[in-house]
Short mmCIF file of C-alpha atoms in Angstrom, two decimals:
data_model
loop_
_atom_site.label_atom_id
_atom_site.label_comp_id
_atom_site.label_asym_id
_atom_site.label_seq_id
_atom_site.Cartn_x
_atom_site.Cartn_y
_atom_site.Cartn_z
CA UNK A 7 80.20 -42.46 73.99
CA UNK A 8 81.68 -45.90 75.07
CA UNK A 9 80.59 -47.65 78.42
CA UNK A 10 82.52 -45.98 81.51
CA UNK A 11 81.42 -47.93 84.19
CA UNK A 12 83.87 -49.88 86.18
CA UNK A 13 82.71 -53.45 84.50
CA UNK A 14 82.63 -52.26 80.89
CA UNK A 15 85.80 -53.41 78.82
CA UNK A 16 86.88 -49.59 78.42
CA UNK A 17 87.33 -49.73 81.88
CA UNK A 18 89.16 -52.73 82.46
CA UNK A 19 91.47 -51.86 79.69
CA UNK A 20 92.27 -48.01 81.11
CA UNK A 21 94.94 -46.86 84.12
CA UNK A 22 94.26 -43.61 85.19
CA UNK A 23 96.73 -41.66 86.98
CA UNK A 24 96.77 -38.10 88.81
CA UNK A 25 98.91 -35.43 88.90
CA UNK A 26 98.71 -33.29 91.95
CA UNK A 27 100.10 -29.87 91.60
CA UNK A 28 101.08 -28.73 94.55
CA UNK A 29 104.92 -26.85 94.25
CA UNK A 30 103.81 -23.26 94.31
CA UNK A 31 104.24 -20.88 97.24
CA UNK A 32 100.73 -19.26 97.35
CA UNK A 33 102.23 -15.83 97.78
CA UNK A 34 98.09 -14.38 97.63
CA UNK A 35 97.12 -16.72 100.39
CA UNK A 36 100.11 -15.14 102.64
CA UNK A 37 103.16 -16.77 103.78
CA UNK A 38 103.06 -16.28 107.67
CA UNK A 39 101.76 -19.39 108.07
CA UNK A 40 103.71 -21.66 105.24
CA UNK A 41 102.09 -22.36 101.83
CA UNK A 42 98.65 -22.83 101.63
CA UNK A 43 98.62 -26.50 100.60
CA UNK A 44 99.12 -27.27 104.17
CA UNK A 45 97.28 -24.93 106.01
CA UNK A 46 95.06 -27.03 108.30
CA UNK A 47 91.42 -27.30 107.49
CA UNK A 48 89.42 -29.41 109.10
CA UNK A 49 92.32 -30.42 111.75
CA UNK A 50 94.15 -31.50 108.59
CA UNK A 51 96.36 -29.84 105.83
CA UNK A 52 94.85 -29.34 103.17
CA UNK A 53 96.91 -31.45 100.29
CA UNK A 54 95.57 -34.51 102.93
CA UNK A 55 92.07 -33.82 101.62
CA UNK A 56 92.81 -33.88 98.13
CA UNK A 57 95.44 -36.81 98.26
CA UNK A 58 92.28 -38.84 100.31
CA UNK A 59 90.18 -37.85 97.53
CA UNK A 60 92.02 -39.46 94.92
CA UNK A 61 93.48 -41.88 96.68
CA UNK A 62 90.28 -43.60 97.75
CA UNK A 63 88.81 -43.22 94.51
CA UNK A 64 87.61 -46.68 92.82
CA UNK A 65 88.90 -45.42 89.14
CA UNK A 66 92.17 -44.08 89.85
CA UNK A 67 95.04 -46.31 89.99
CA UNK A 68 98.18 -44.01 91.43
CA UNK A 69 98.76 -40.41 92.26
CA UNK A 70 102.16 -38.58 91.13
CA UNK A 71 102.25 -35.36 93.46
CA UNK A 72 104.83 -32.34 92.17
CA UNK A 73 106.19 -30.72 95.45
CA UNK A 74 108.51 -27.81 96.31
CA UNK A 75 111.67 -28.77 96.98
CA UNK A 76 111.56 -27.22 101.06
CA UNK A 77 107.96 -28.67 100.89
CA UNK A 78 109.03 -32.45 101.84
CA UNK A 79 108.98 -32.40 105.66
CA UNK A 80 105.68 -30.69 105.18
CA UNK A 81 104.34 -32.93 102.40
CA UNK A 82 105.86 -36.30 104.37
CA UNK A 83 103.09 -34.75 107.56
CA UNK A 84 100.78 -34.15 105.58
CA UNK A 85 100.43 -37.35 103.49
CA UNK A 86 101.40 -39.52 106.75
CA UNK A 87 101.06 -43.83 105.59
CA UNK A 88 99.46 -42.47 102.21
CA UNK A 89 102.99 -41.46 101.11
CA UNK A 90 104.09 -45.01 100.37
CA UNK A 91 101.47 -45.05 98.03
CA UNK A 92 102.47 -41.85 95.80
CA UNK A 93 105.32 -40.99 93.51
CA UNK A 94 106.86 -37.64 94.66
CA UNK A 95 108.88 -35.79 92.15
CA UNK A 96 110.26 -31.64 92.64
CA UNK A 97 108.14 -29.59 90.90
CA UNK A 98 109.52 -26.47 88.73
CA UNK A 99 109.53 -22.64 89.07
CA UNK A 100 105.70 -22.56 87.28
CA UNK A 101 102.63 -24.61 87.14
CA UNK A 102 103.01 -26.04 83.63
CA UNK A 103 106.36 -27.00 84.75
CA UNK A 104 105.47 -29.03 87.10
CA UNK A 105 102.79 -30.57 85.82
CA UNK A 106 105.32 -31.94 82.73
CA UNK A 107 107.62 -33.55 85.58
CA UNK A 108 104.70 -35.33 87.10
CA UNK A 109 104.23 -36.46 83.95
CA UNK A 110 107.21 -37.64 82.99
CA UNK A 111 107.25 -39.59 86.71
CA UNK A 112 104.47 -41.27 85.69
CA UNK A 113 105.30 -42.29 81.86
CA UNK A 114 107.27 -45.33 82.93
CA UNK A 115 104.17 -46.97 84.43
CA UNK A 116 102.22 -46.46 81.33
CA UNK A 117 98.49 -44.89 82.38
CA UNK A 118 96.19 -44.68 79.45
CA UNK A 119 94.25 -41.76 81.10
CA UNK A 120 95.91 -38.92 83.57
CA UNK A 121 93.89 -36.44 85.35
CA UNK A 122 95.52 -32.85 86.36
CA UNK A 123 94.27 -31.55 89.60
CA UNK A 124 95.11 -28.63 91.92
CA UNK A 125 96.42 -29.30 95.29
CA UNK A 126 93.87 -26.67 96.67
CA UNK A 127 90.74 -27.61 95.13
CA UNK A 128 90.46 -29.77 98.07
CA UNK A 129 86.68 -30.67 97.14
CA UNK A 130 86.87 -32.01 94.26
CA UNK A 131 83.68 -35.07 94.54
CA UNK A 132 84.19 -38.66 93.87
CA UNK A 133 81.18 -37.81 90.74
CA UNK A 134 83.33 -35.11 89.49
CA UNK A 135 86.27 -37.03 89.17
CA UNK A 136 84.36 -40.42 87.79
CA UNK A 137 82.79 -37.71 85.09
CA UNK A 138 85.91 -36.36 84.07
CA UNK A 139 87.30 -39.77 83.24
CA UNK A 140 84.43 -41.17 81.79
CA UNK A 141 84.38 -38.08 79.30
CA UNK A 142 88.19 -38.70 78.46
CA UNK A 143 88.85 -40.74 75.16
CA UNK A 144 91.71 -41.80 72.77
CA UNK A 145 92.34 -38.19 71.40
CA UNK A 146 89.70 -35.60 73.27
CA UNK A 147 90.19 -34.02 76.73
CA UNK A 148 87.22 -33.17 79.69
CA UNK A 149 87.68 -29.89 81.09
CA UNK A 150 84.96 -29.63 83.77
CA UNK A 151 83.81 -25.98 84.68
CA UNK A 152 80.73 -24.38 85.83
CA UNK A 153 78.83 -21.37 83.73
CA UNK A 154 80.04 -17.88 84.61
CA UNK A 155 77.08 -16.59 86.68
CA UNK A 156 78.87 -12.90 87.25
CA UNK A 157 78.33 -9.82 84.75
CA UNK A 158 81.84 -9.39 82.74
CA UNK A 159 83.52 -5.96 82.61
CA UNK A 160 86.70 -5.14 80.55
CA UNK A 161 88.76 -2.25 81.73
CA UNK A 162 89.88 0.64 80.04
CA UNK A 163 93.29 1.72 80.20
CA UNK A 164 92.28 5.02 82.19
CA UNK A 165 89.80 2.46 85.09
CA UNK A 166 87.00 2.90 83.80
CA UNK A 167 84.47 0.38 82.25
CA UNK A 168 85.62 -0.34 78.62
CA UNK A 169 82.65 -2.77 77.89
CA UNK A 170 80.48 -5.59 79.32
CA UNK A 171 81.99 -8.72 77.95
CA UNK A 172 78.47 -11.22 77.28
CA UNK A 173 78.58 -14.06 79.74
CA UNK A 174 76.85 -16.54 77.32
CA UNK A 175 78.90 -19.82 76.56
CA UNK A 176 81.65 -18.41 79.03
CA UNK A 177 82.14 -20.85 81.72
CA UNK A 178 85.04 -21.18 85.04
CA UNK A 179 87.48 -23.63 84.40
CA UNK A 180 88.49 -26.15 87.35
CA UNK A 181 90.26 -29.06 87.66
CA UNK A 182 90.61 -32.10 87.84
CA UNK A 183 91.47 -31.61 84.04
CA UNK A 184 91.56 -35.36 82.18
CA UNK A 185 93.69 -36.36 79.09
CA UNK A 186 94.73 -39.76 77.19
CA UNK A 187 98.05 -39.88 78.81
CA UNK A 188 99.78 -40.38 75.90
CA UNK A 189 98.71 -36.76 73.95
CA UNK A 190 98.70 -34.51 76.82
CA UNK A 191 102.67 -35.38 77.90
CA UNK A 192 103.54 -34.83 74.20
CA UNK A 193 101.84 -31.52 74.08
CA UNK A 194 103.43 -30.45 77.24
CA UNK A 195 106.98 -31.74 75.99
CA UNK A 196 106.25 -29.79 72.61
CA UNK A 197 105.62 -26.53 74.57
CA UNK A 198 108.78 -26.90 76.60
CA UNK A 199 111.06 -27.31 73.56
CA UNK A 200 109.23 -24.02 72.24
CA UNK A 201 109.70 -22.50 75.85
CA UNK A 202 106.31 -21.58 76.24
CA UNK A 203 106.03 -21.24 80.07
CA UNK A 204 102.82 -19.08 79.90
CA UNK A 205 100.14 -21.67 79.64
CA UNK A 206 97.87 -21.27 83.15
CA UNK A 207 96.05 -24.57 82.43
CA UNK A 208 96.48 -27.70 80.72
CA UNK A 209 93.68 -27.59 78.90
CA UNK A 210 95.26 -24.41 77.66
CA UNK A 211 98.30 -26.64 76.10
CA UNK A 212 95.79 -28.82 74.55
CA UNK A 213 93.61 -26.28 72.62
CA UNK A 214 97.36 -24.75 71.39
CA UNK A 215 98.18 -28.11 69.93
CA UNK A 216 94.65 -28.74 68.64
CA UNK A 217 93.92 -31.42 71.23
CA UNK A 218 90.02 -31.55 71.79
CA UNK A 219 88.90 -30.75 75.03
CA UNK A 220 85.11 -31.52 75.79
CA UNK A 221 83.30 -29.36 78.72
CA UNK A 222 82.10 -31.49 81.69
CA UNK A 223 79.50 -30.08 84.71
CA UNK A 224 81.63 -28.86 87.05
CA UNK A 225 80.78 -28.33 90.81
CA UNK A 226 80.46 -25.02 92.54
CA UNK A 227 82.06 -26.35 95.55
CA UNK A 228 84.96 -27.58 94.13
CA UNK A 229 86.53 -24.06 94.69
CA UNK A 230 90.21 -23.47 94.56
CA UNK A 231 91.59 -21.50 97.79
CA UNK A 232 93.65 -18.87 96.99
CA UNK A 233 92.93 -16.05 99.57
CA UNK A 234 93.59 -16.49 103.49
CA UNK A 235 89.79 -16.21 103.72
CA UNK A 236 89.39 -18.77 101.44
CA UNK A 237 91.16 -21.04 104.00
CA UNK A 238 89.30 -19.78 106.53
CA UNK A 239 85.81 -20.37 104.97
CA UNK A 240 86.90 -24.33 104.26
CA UNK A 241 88.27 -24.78 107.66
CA UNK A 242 84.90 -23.47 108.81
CA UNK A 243 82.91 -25.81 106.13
CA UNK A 244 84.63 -28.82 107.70
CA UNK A 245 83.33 -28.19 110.92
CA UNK A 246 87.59 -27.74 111.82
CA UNK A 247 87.55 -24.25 113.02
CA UNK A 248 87.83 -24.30 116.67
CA UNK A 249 84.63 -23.92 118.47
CA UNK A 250 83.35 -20.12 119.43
CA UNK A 251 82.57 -19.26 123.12
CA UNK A 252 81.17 -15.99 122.95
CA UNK A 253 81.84 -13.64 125.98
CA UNK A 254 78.19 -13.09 127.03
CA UNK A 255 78.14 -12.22 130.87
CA UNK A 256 75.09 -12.00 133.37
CA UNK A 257 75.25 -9.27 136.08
CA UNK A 258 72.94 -9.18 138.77
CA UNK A 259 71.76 -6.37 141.23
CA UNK A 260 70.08 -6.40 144.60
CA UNK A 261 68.73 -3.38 146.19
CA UNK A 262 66.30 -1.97 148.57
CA UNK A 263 65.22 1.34 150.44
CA UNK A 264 62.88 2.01 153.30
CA UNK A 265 59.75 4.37 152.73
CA UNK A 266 60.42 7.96 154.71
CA UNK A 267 57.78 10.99 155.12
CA UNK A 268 57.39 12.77 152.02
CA UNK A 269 55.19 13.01 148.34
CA UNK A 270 56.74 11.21 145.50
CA UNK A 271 59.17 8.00 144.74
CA UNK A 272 61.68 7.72 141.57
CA UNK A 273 61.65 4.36 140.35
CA UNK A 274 63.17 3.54 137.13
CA UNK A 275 64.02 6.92 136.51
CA UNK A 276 60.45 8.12 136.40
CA UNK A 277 58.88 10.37 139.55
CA UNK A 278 55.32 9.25 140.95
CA UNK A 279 53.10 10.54 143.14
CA UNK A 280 53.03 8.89 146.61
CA UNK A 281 52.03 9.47 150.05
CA UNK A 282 55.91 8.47 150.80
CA UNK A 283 59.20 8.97 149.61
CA UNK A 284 62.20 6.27 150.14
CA UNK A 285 65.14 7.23 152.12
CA UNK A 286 68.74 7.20 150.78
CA UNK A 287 71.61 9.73 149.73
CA UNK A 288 70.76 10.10 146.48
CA UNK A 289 67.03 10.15 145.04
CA UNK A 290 67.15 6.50 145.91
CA UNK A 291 66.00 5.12 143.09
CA UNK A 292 66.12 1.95 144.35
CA UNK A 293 65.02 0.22 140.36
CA UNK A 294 67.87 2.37 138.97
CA UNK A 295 70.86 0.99 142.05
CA UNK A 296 70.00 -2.51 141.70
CA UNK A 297 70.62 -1.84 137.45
CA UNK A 298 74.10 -0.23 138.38
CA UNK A 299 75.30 -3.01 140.13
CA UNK A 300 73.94 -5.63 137.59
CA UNK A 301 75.96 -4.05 134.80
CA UNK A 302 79.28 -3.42 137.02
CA UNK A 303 79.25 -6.92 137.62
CA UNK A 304 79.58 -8.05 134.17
CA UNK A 305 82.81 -6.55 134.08
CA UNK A 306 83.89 -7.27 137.76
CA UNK A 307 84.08 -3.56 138.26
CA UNK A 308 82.54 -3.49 141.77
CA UNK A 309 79.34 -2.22 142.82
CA UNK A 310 77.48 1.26 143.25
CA UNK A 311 79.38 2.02 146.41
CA UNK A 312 82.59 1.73 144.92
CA UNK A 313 81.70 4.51 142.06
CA UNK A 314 79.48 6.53 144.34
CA UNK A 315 80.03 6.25 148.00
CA UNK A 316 77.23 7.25 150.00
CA UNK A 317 79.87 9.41 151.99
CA UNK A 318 80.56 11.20 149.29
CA UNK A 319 78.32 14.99 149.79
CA UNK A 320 78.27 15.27 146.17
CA UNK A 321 75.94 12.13 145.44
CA UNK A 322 73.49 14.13 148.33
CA UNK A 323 70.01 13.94 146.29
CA UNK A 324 72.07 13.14 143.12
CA UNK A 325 69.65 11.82 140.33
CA UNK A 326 70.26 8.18 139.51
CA UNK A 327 70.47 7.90 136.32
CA UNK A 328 73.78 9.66 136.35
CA UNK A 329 74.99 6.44 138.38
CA UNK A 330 73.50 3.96 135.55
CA UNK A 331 74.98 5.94 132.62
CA UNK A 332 78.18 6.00 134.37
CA UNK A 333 77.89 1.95 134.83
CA UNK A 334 76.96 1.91 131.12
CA UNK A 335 79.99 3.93 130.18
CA UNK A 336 82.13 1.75 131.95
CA UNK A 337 80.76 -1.32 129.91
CA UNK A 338 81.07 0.13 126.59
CA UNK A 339 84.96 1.08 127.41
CA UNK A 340 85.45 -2.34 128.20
CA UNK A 341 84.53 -3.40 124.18
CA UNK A 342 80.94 -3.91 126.09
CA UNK A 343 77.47 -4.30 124.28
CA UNK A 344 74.47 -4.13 126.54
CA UNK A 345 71.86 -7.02 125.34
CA UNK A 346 69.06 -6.59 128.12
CA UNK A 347 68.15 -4.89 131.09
CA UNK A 348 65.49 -6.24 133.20
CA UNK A 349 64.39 -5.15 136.29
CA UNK A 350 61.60 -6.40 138.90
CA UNK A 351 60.57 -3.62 141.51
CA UNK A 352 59.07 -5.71 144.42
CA UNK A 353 56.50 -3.43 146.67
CA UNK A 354 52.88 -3.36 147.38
CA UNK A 355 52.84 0.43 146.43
CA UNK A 356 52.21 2.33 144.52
CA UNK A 357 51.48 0.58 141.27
CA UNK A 358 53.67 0.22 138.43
CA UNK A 359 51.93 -1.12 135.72
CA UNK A 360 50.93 2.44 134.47
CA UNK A 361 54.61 4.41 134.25
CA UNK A 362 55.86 0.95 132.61
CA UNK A 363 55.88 2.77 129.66
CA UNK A 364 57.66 5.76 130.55
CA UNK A 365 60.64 3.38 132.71
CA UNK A 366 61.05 1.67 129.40
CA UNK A 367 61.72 4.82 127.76
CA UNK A 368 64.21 5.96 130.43
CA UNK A 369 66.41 3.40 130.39
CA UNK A 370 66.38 2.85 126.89
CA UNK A 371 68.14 6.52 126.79
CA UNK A 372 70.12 5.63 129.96
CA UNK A 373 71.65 2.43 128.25
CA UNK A 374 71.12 3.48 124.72
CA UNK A 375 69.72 0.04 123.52
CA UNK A 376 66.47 -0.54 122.09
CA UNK A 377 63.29 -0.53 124.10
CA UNK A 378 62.42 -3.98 123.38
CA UNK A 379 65.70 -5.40 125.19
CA UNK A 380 64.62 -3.66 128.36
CA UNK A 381 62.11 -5.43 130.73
CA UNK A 382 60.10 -3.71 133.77
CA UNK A 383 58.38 -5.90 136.05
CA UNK A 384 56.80 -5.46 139.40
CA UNK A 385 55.16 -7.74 142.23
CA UNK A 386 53.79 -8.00 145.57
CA UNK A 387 55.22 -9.57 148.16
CA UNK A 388 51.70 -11.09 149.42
CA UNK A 389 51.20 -8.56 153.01
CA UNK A 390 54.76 -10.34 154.08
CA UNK A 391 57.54 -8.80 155.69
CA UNK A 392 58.53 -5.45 155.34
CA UNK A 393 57.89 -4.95 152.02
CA UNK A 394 54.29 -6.27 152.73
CA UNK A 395 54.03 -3.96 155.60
CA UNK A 396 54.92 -1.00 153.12
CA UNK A 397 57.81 -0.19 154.79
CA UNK A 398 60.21 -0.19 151.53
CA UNK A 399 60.80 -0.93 148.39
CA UNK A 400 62.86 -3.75 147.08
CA UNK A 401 64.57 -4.15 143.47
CA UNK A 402 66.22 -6.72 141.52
CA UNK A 403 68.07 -6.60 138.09
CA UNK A 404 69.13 -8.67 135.50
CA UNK A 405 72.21 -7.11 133.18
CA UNK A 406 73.60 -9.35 129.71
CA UNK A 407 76.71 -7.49 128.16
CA UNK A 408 78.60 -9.02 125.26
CA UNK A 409 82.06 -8.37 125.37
CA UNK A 410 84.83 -9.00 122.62
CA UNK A 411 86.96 -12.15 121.97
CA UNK A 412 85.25 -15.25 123.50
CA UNK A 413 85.56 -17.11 126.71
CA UNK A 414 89.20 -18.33 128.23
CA UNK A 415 89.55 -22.09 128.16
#
């Protein structure tokens, strides 16, 4: 193969031009939004990339773009001070027939060598396109494409597997698609005086007139987007897609309840022997109050009172894990996924340490999360205050929900 580096005399002889295709209407992509070729990605449409591409590339000497004919408002945006330095021609009602009026745009400015490209492959690579032309000669196209990595199937008529169609020497075309200039406009004039209009690449013109075409490595990222979520996905690879705030909220919960005569304290759900009991309406489970209130505030759905009012005769000795399940409820209405629960019971009796176990296990089925995303702690308060005089018991909880959507700017 001849030199193809920018200093050889095959280069200084060549002018290679581009033809961007971009007059269709993307019907598969959706039309809501306009046609794909200027959907933003990356804060930009995404013709912008591709014309940048080519534009800035050393070897390529002008760009001919085939547009819709409603397209040029959008394709004026989109190409911004570039556009000065493109010819624009209307495209027609297929591919192939707008590729042959780019064509014919460019013919009076005489390139030797004319690459084809897609409007949305915007990632084509500056070493793609420099291999494509370097692979282009007098009489022989360069067709990159990448190896078909997928197992084939051919349908029967009925749906059904017909056969498996070997993958070996079977490869994805892409584009940019290079030509001598010359060839490749004849071919495409000799298929419109034949009206063939079915051709779905140009490559696929040049095998029909016998036209060489020699395979070059294609790139797996130089994907063509097609679907909405193919949009989507480049947005997202160019760091364009807006940035995600997702709604996780902190509730916290403050409780406490003074020791009374009697032989047993709930905490956390779980009943333990004691020489005391603590005093409240319900079974003043004073772990399980301070939980409530963490996970109503994640939702600014007030507090235990609000629900439950102490009042209220029916909440007289009412268990309390009714009162966290009820919180919980409320969460998961609200779209609501409960990430934690941690709770730190603050007393100098009795001792926690060995029903940690069982408190894990009873809020896990309270919440209906996991036991490792629930946390039981307990601590002294040194012989201080009334907690260190054993006169109650004090509680404090720690709630994360995640909730749909994200946060509000």
């Amino acid at each position: 193969m001849a030199q193809s580096g920018t200093n050889s005399p095959e280069a200084k002889r060549r002018k290679v031009a581009a033809v961007i295709v971009a007059a269709g209407r993307g019907e598969r992509a959706g039309q809501a939004d306009g046609p794909k070729q200027y959907r933003p990605i990356g804060g930009r449409a995404v013709i912008a990339h591709t014309l940048e591409t080519f534009l800035s590339h050393p070897l390529v000497d002008l760009v001919a773009v085939a547009i819709h004919a409603d397209d040029r408002e959008l394709f004026a945006l989109a190409a911004g001070l570039d556009a000065g330095r493109i010819i624009t021609v209307v495209g027609g009602p297929t591919r192939q027939q707008s590729v042959r009026l780019g064509l014919l745009a460019l013919a009076e400015h005489a390139p030797t060598h004319v690459l084809i490209h897609d409007a949305v492959r915007p990632f084509a690579d500056t070493d793609l396109i420099a291999r494509t032309i370097a692979t282009i000669d007098q009489s022989e196209g360069a067709l990159p494409a990448v190896p078909i990595a997928d197992t084939l199937k051919r349908e029967a008529r009925d749906g059904t597997v017909a056969e498996t169609v070997p993958r070996a020497g079977l490869y994805a075309a892409q584009t940019p698609q290079g030509f001598p200039f010359g060839p490749i406009l004849a071919a495409h004039e000799k298929a419109h005086e034949a009206g063939r209009t079915d051709f779905t690449d140009d490559s696929a013109i040049a095998e029909w007139v016998r036209m060489p075409v020699r395979l070059v490595t294609g790139s797996p990222d130089n994907v063509k987007l097609t679907w909405a979520r193919d949009i989507a996905m480049a947005d997202q690879r160019l760091g364009g897609a807006r940035p995600h705030f997702p709604d996780i909220r902190t509730g916290n919960g403050y409780d406490v309840h003074a020791f009374e005569p009697g032989d047993h304290v709930m905490l956390c759900g779980v009943r333990i022997a004691h020489d005391k009991k603590l005093s409240g309406h319900s079974d003043a489970d004073v772990g399980l109050h301070a939980l409530t209130d963490a996970l109503l505030a994640t939702c600014g759905a007030g507090d235990i009172g609000t629900h439950f009012p102490p009042s209220d005769p029916q909440w007289k000795g009412a268990a309390s894990h009714l009162f966290v399940e009820h919180a919980a409820a409320i969460v998961r209405g609200r779209g609501g996924r409960i990430a934690n629960a941690d709770v730190t019971l603050i007393c100098e009796a009795p001792k926690v340490g060995p029903h940690r176990p069982a408190m894990t296990t009873a809020l896990a089925e309270m919440l209906h999360i996991s036991p490792e995303r629930i946390s039981i702690k307990a601590t002294t308060n040194e012989k201080l205050g009334f907690i260190g005089r054993q006169e109650g018991i004090a509680a404090i909880a720690t709630a994360s929900v995640i909730y749909p959507g994200e946060v509000p700017e």
